[in-house]
Coordinates of C-alpha atoms in Angstrom, one line a residue:
X139 CA 143.4 136.5 58.2
X140 CA 147.2 136.2 58.5
X141 CA 148.1 133.6 61.3
X142 CA 151.5 133.2 63.1
X143 CA 153.4 130.2 62.8
X144 CA 153.4 128.4 66.3
X145 CA 155.8 125.6 65.5
X146 CA 153.3 122.9 65.0
X147 CA 153.0 122.9 61.1
X148 CA 154.6 119.7 59.8
X149 CA 155.7 121.7 56.7
X150 CA 157.6 124.2 58.5
X151 CA 161.4 123.7 58.5
X152 CA 162.7 122.0 61.7
X153 CA 164.9 124.0 64.0
X154 CA 168.1 122.2 64.5
X155 CA 169.4 124.7 67.2
X156 CA 171.7 126.3 65.0
X157 CA 172.2 130.0 64.3
X158 CA 171.5 130.0 60.7
X159 CA 169.1 128.2 58.2
X160 CA 172.3 127.1 56.2
X161 CA 174.4 126.4 59.4
X162 CA 177.0 123.7 58.6
X163 CA 177.3 124.4 54.8
X164 CA 180.0 126.1 53.1
X165 CA 177.8 128.1 50.6
X166 CA 174.2 129.2 50.0
X167 CA 172.1 127.2 47.8
X168 CA 172.9 127.4 44.3
X169 CA 170.2 129.3 42.2
X170 CA 170.0 129.0 38.4
X171 CA 169.7 132.4 36.6
X172 CA 168.0 132.2 33.2
X173 CA 169.1 134.7 30.7
X174 CA 166.4 137.0 29.4
X175 CA 164.8 136.0 26.2
X176 CA 165.9 138.1 22.9
X177 CA 163.4 138.2 20.2
X178 CA 164.7 138.4 16.6
X179 CA 164.9 142.1 15.4
X180 CA 162.1 141.3 12.8
X181 CA 159.6 140.3 15.2
X182 CA 157.4 142.0 17.6
X183 CA 157.3 140.9 21.2
X184 CA 153.9 140.7 22.7
X185 CA 153.7 140.5 26.2
X186 CA 150.8 139.4 28.1
X187 CA 148.3 141.6 29.6
X188 CA 148.6 142.5 33.3
X189 CA 146.5 140.7 35.6
X190 CA 143.4 142.8 36.7
X191 CA 142.1 140.5 39.4
X192 CA 142.4 142.3 42.6
X193 CA 144.5 140.6 45.2
X194 CA 142.9 138.6 47.8
X195 CA 141.9 140.3 50.9
X196 CA 143.9 138.7 53.8
X197 CA 141.9 140.7 56.2
X198 CA 143.2 143.1 58.9
X199 CA 146.6 142.2 60.6
X200 CA 145.9 141.6 64.1
X201 CA 148.4 141.7 66.9
X202 CA 149.1 139.3 68.7
X203 CA 148.6 137.1 65.8
X204 CA 145.9 134.5 66.4
X205 CA 146.4 130.6 66.4
X206 CA 145.3 129.0 63.0
X207 CA 141.5 128.2 63.1
X208 CA 142.3 124.4 63.1
X209 CA 144.3 124.5 66.4
X210 CA 142.3 124.9 69.5
X211 CA 143.9 126.6 72.6
X212 CA 144.3 123.2 74.2
X213 CA 146.8 122.0 71.5
X214 CA 150.1 121.4 73.0
X215 CA 152.5 124.0 71.9
X216 CA 156.1 123.2 71.1
X217 CA 158.2 123.8 74.6
X218 CA 160.6 126.7 74.2
X219 CA 163.1 126.2 77.4
X220 CA 165.1 129.4 76.3
X221 CA 168.7 130.1 76.7
X222 CA 168.9 129.9 80.5
X223 CA 169.3 126.2 81.0
X224 CA 172.0 126.2 78.4
X225 CA 173.9 128.8 80.4
X226 CA 173.5 126.9 83.6
X227 CA 174.6 123.7 82.1
X228 CA 177.8 125.4 80.5
X229 CA 178.4 126.9 83.9
X230 CA 178.7 123.5 85.6
X231 CA 181.7 121.6 86.8
X232 CA 182.8 118.7 84.3
X233 CA 181.0 115.5 85.4
X234 CA 178.5 112.9 84.6
X235 CA 175.4 115.2 85.1
X236 CA 177.0 118.0 82.9
X237 CA 177.5 115.3 80.3
X238 CA 174.1 113.9 80.4
X239 CA 172.2 117.5 80.1
X240 CA 174.7 118.5 77.4
X241 CA 173.7 115.5 75.5
X242 CA 170.1 116.7 75.5
X243 CA 170.9 120.1 74.0
X244 CA 168.8 119.5 70.9
X245 CA 165.8 118.4 72.9
X246 CA 163.1 117.3 72.3
X247 CA 161.6 119.2 75.2
X248 CA 158.3 118.3 76.5
X249 CA 155.7 119.3 79.0
X250 CA 156.1 117.6 82.5
X251 CA 154.3 117.5 85.8
X252 CA 157.8 117.6 87.3
X253 CA 158.0 121.2 86.0
X254 CA 155.7 123.3 88.4
X255 CA 155.3 127.1 87.7
X256 CA 155.9 129.2 90.8
X257 CA 153.4 132.1 90.6
X258 CA 153.9 132.0 86.8
X259 CA 157.4 133.1 85.8
X260 CA 158.4 135.8 88.3
X261 CA 162.0 135.5 87.6
X262 CA 161.3 138.1 84.6
X263 CA 157.3 138.6 84.6
X264 CA 155.2 140.1 87.1
X265 CA 153.9 137.3 89.3
X266 CA 150.4 135.9 89.0
X267 CA 149.7 137.8 85.8
X268 CA 148.5 136.2 82.4
X269 CA 151.5 137.2 80.7
X270 CA 153.7 135.1 83.3
X271 CA 151.4 132.2 83.3
X272 CA 151.8 132.2 79.3
X273 CA 155.4 132.3 79.6
X274 CA 155.4 129.4 82.0
X275 CA 153.2 127.4 79.7
X276 CA 155.3 127.9 76.7
X277 CA 158.4 126.8 78.8
X278 CA 156.9 123.4 79.7
X279 CA 155.3 123.7 82.9
X280 CA 152.7 121.0 83.5
X281 CA 151.2 122.6 86.7
X282 CA 150.5 126.1 87.4
X283 CA 150.0 128.0 90.7
X284 CA 147.4 130.7 91.5
X285 CA 147.6 131.9 95.0
X286 CA 144.1 132.7 96.1
X287 CA 142.8 135.4 98.2
X288 CA 139.6 137.3 97.8
X289 CA 138.1 140.8 97.3
X290 CA 135.8 143.0 98.9
X291 CA 132.7 141.5 97.0
X292 CA 133.7 138.0 97.9
X293 CA 135.5 137.2 94.5
X294 CA 138.6 134.9 94.4
X295 CA 141.8 136.3 92.7
X296 CA 145.3 135.4 92.1
X297 CA 147.7 137.3 94.3
X298 CA 150.5 135.9 96.7
X299 CA 149.0 137.6 99.7
X300 CA 145.8 139.2 100.7
X301 CA 147.5 142.6 101.4
X302 CA 150.5 142.9 99.0
X303 CA 149.0 145.2 96.4
X304 CA 151.4 148.0 97.4
X305 CA 154.5 145.6 96.5
X306 CA 152.9 143.7 93.3
X307 CA 150.7 146.1 91.5
X308 CA 150.4 149.8 90.6
X309 CA 147.7 150.8 93.1
X310 CA 149.8 153.6 94.4
X311 CA 149.7 155.3 91.0
X312 CA 145.8 155.0 90.9
X313 CA 142.9 156.4 92.6
X314 CA 142.3 153.2 94.3
X315 CA 145.3 154.0 96.8
X316 CA 142.5 156.1 98.6
X317 CA 140.7 152.9 99.6
X318 CA 143.8 151.2 101.3
X319 CA 143.4 151.0 105.1
X320 CA 145.8 150.6 108.0
X321 CA 148.8 151.4 105.9
X322 CA 148.4 148.3 103.5
X323 CA 146.6 147.7 100.5
X324 CA 144.4 144.6 100.4
X325 CA 142.4 143.0 97.8
X326 CA 139.6 143.1 100.4
X327 CA 139.8 146.6 100.3
X328 CA 138.6 146.7 96.6
X329 CA 136.1 144.9 94.3
X330 CA 137.0 142.7 91.7
X331 CA 136.0 145.0 88.9
X332 CA 138.6 147.6 90.8
X333 CA 141.2 144.8 91.0
X334 CA 141.2 144.3 87.4
X335 CA 141.8 147.8 86.5
X336 CA 145.3 147.5 88.5
X337 CA 148.6 146.2 86.6
X338 CA 151.0 143.7 87.9
X339 CA 154.6 144.8 88.6
X340 CA 157.7 143.1 89.6
X341 CA 157.6 142.4 93.4
X342 CA 159.1 145.7 95.0
X343 CA 161.8 146.4 95.2
X344 CA 162.9 144.6 91.9
X345 CA 165.9 142.3 92.7
X346 CA 169.0 142.8 91.0
X347 CA 169.0 139.3 89.6
X348 CA 165.4 139.9 88.1
X349 CA 164.4 142.4 85.4
X350 CA 161.7 145.0 84.7
X351 CA 162.0 144.3 81.0
X352 CA 158.6 142.9 80.6
X353 CA 156.8 144.7 83.2
X354 CA 155.8 147.8 81.4
X355 CA 153.7 145.9 78.7
X356 CA 152.4 143.1 80.8
X357 CA 151.0 142.7 84.2
X358 CA 147.4 141.6 83.5
X359 CA 145.9 140.6 86.6
X360 CA 143.4 137.5 87.1
X361 CA 140.5 136.2 89.0
X362 CA 140.7 132.6 90.2
X363 CA 138.1 131.5 87.6
X364 CA 140.1 133.3 84.9
X365 CA 143.3 131.4 85.8
X366 CA 141.2 128.1 85.7
X367 CA 139.9 128.8 82.3
X368 CA 143.4 129.8 81.0
X369 CA 145.2 126.5 82.5
X370 CA 142.2 124.3 81.3
X371 CA 142.7 125.6 77.7
X372 CA 146.3 125.2 77.8
X373 CA 145.9 121.5 79.2
X374 CA 148.0 122.2 82.3
X375 CA 147.3 120.9 85.8
X376 CA 146.4 123.4 88.5
X377 CA 147.8 123.8 92.0
X378 CA 146.0 126.9 93.9
X379 CA 147.1 127.8 97.3
X380 CA 144.5 129.3 99.8
X381 CA 146.4 132.2 101.3
X382 CA 145.8 133.4 104.9
X383 CA 142.7 135.6 105.7
X384 CA 144.6 138.4 107.2
X385 CA 141.6 140.5 107.2
X386 CA 138.0 139.1 107.3
X387 CA 134.7 140.8 105.8
X388 CA 131.4 140.4 107.0
X389 CA 129.2 137.3 106.1
X390 CA 132.5 135.5 104.8
X391 CA 133.7 133.0 106.9
X392 CA 136.8 130.8 106.5
X393 CA 135.0 127.8 105.8
X394 CA 133.0 130.0 103.1
X395 CA 136.5 130.8 101.6
X396 CA 137.7 127.2 101.6
X397 CA 134.7 126.0 99.8
X398 CA 134.6 128.7 97.4
X399 CA 138.0 127.7 96.1
X400 CA 136.9 124.1 95.4
X401 CA 133.3 125.2 93.9
X402 CA 135.1 127.4 91.2
X403 CA 136.7 124.1 90.1
X404 CA 133.5 122.2 90.0
X405 CA 131.9 125.0 88.1
X406 CA 134.2 124.7 85.4
X407 CA 133.9 120.9 85.3
X408 CA 137.7 120.6 86.1
X409 CA 138.7 116.9 87.0
X410 CA 139.9 116.8 90.7
X411 CA 142.9 114.6 89.6
X412 CA 144.1 117.7 87.8
X413 CA 144.0 120.0 91.0
X414 CA 146.3 119.9 94.1
X415 CA 145.0 122.5 96.4
X416 CA 147.6 123.7 98.8
X417 CA 147.8 125.4 102.2
X418 CA 150.2 126.0 104.9
X419 CA 147.5 125.5 107.3
X420 CA 146.9 122.2 108.3
X421 CA 143.0 122.8 109.2
X422 CA 142.5 123.9 105.6
X423 CA 143.8 120.5 104.1
X424 CA 141.5 118.7 106.8
X425 CA 138.5 120.6 105.7
X426 CA 139.0 119.5 102.3
X427 CA 139.7 115.8 103.1
X428 CA 136.5 115.8 105.1
X429 CA 134.1 117.9 102.9
X430 CA 135.6 117.5 99.3
X431 CA 137.2 114.1 99.5
X432 CA 138.0 114.0 95.6
X433 CA 139.8 117.2 95.8
X434 CA 141.0 116.6 99.5
X435 CA 143.0 113.4 98.6
X436 CA 145.2 115.2 96.2
X437 CA 145.7 118.4 98.4
X438 CA 149.3 119.5 99.3
X439 CA 150.5 120.4 102.9
X440 CA 153.0 123.2 102.8
X441 CA 155.7 122.8 105.4
X442 CA 158.9 124.7 105.3
X443 CA 160.8 121.8 107.3
X444 CA 159.2 118.2 107.6
X445 CA 158.4 117.0 111.1
X446 CA 159.5 114.0 113.0
X447 CA 158.4 110.3 111.9
X448 CA 155.9 110.3 114.8
X449 CA 154.2 113.5 113.4
X450 CA 154.3 112.3 109.9
X451 CA 152.4 109.3 111.1
X452 CA 149.8 111.4 112.8
X453 CA 149.3 113.4 109.2
X454 CA 149.1 110.2 107.4
X455 CA 146.5 108.8 109.7
X456 CA 144.5 112.2 109.0
X457 CA 144.6 111.5 105.2
X458 CA 147.2 113.8 104.1
X459 CA 149.2 112.3 101.3
X460 CA 151.3 114.9 99.6
X461 CA 153.6 117.3 101.6
X462 CA 155.4 120.2 99.8
X463 CA 158.6 121.2 101.5
X464 CA 161.5 123.7 101.3
X465 CA 164.5 123.0 99.3
X466 CA 166.7 123.0 102.5
X467 CA 164.0 120.9 104.1
X468 CA 164.5 118.1 101.5
X469 CA 168.2 118.3 100.4
X470 CA 170.3 121.0 102.1
X471 CA 173.9 121.7 100.9
X472 CA 176.1 119.8 103.4
X473 CA 179.9 120.9 102.7
X474 CA 180.1 120.8 98.8
X475 CA 177.3 118.3 98.2
X476 CA 173.5 118.2 98.3
X477 CA 172.1 115.5 100.6
X478 CA 168.7 114.4 101.4
X479 CA 167.5 114.9 104.9
X480 CA 166.5 112.1 107.2
X481 CA 163.1 113.5 107.3
X482 CA 162.5 113.3 103.7
X483 CA 163.7 110.0 103.4
X484 CA 161.4 109.0 106.2
X485 CA 158.3 110.8 104.5
X486 CA 159.1 108.8 101.4
X487 CA 159.2 105.5 103.4
X488 CA 155.9 106.4 105.1
X489 CA 154.1 106.7 101.6
X490 CA 154.1 110.7 101.2
X491 CA 154.6 112.1 97.8
X492 CA 156.9 115.1 98.3
X493 CA 157.2 118.4 96.1
X494 CA 160.1 120.8 96.5
X495 CA 160.1 124.7 96.5
X496 CA 161.3 127.0 95.2
X497 CA 164.4 126.8 92.4
X498 CA 165.5 129.7 90.5
X499 CA 164.2 131.9 93.6
X500 CA 167.5 133.4 94.7
X501 CA 170.0 135.4 92.9
X502 CA 173.8 134.7 92.0
X503 CA 175.9 133.1 93.5
X504 CA 172.9 130.8 94.7
X505 CA 171.9 130.1 91.0
X506 CA 175.2 128.8 89.7
X507 CA 174.7 125.5 87.2
X508 CA 176.2 123.2 89.8
X509 CA 173.9 124.5 92.6
X510 CA 170.6 124.4 90.3
X511 CA 171.2 121.3 88.6
X512 CA 173.1 119.6 91.2
X513 CA 170.3 120.0 93.8
X514 CA 167.6 119.2 91.3
X515 CA 169.4 116.0 90.4
X516 CA 169.3 114.9 94.0
X517 CA 165.8 115.9 94.7
X518 CA 164.5 113.8 91.6
X519 CA 166.9 110.7 91.9
X520 CA 167.6 110.5 95.8
X521 CA 164.5 112.3 97.4
X522 CA 162.1 111.1 94.9
X523 CA 160.2 114.1 94.6
X524 CA 157.3 114.1 92.2
X525 CA 157.8 117.9 91.1
X526 CA 159.8 121.0 91.7
X527 CA 158.5 124.5 91.8
X528 CA 160.6 127.1 90.0
X529 CA 160.5 130.9 89.3
X530 CA 161.7 130.2 85.9
X531 CA 160.2 126.8 84.7
X532 CA 162.3 126.3 81.4
X533 CA 165.3 125.4 83.7
X534 CA 163.2 122.7 85.3
X535 CA 161.7 121.6 81.8
X536 CA 165.0 121.0 80.3
X537 CA 166.2 118.6 83.2
X538 CA 162.9 116.9 83.2
X539 CA 162.9 116.3 79.6
X540 CA 166.5 115.1 79.6
X541 CA 166.0 112.7 82.2
X542 CA 162.6 111.3 80.8
X543 CA 160.6 112.4 83.9
X544 CA 156.8 112.8 83.6

């Protein structure tokens, strides 16, 4: 079977970042050309017989090409951050941070927990799809997110919201549109089998800083259980977010929903330390702390802006240890500099671990090099976040690898 080079073969030539195999040399390698043998005119030239052995059957060519048999799915792949980080670094104003980041241009780049993939890689790939998740894994994401909601037959799936199928899938181009109710198309309107027939698309309408380049040939939707299997095989951690139950279904309570998420990690034998369940609803977090303490102690409370110190103390007393907050809630732009908020510093002092969301979510001019890496640097060094969500995690992987973050 023909197999693809995956970058891990020690015998393979190393990529030095240049555009040519012979970059830096004035000429191609010299090749010695031997003259043809000339037989004396009075001798007969006897050529060896043609080989009659049939060529070895390499088997059918399969696309996409599989990994070598010796490499399991969990074997770490070489991280490929792509061209965007280089564009952003070149775009930065001259200074110590730019100099440091430019010094890391040749890598090596590694997978880090600092780099959290928000919905996969939705800057360019349809969100919550297999293709987007694989792109994020290749770009060095150490943690990936499945936003969890449920279907009509009480199966968990990865979607940003229960009723966003109009905007993130091709449901309106299928017969399933007839099952939508109340002017909205919800996962709870269809079964898991029906859900799996849909294709993901870029969140409509596609913003001008995004692209449909990969949308036509990607968009494989995933159940929550399938995302767990994919992430586990890749050796990455997981951060599912329990989405609001906008529409209920008979015989399925909120507690059933909360518990089912945890149960699917248990069924897959995932170490609780590799899972950080998220929710914007504090009662969800408190449910897991009480009923599933091994998962609850790593749960992340999502809140756009951090509360006052008294409220923080109350959260800590209830067992909350991790808070994810918006970029403006942690380090807003003040004048021409990003500055940690007093609430962020107070939360760190109170013993909370902090996570920021979401880099690469906005278009230009908000994604200039100074804004992207300037804010990321403040989040990492002054706020002390343990990770940052990003819509294009290669940008974060470049920074994290350069700064030696884990």
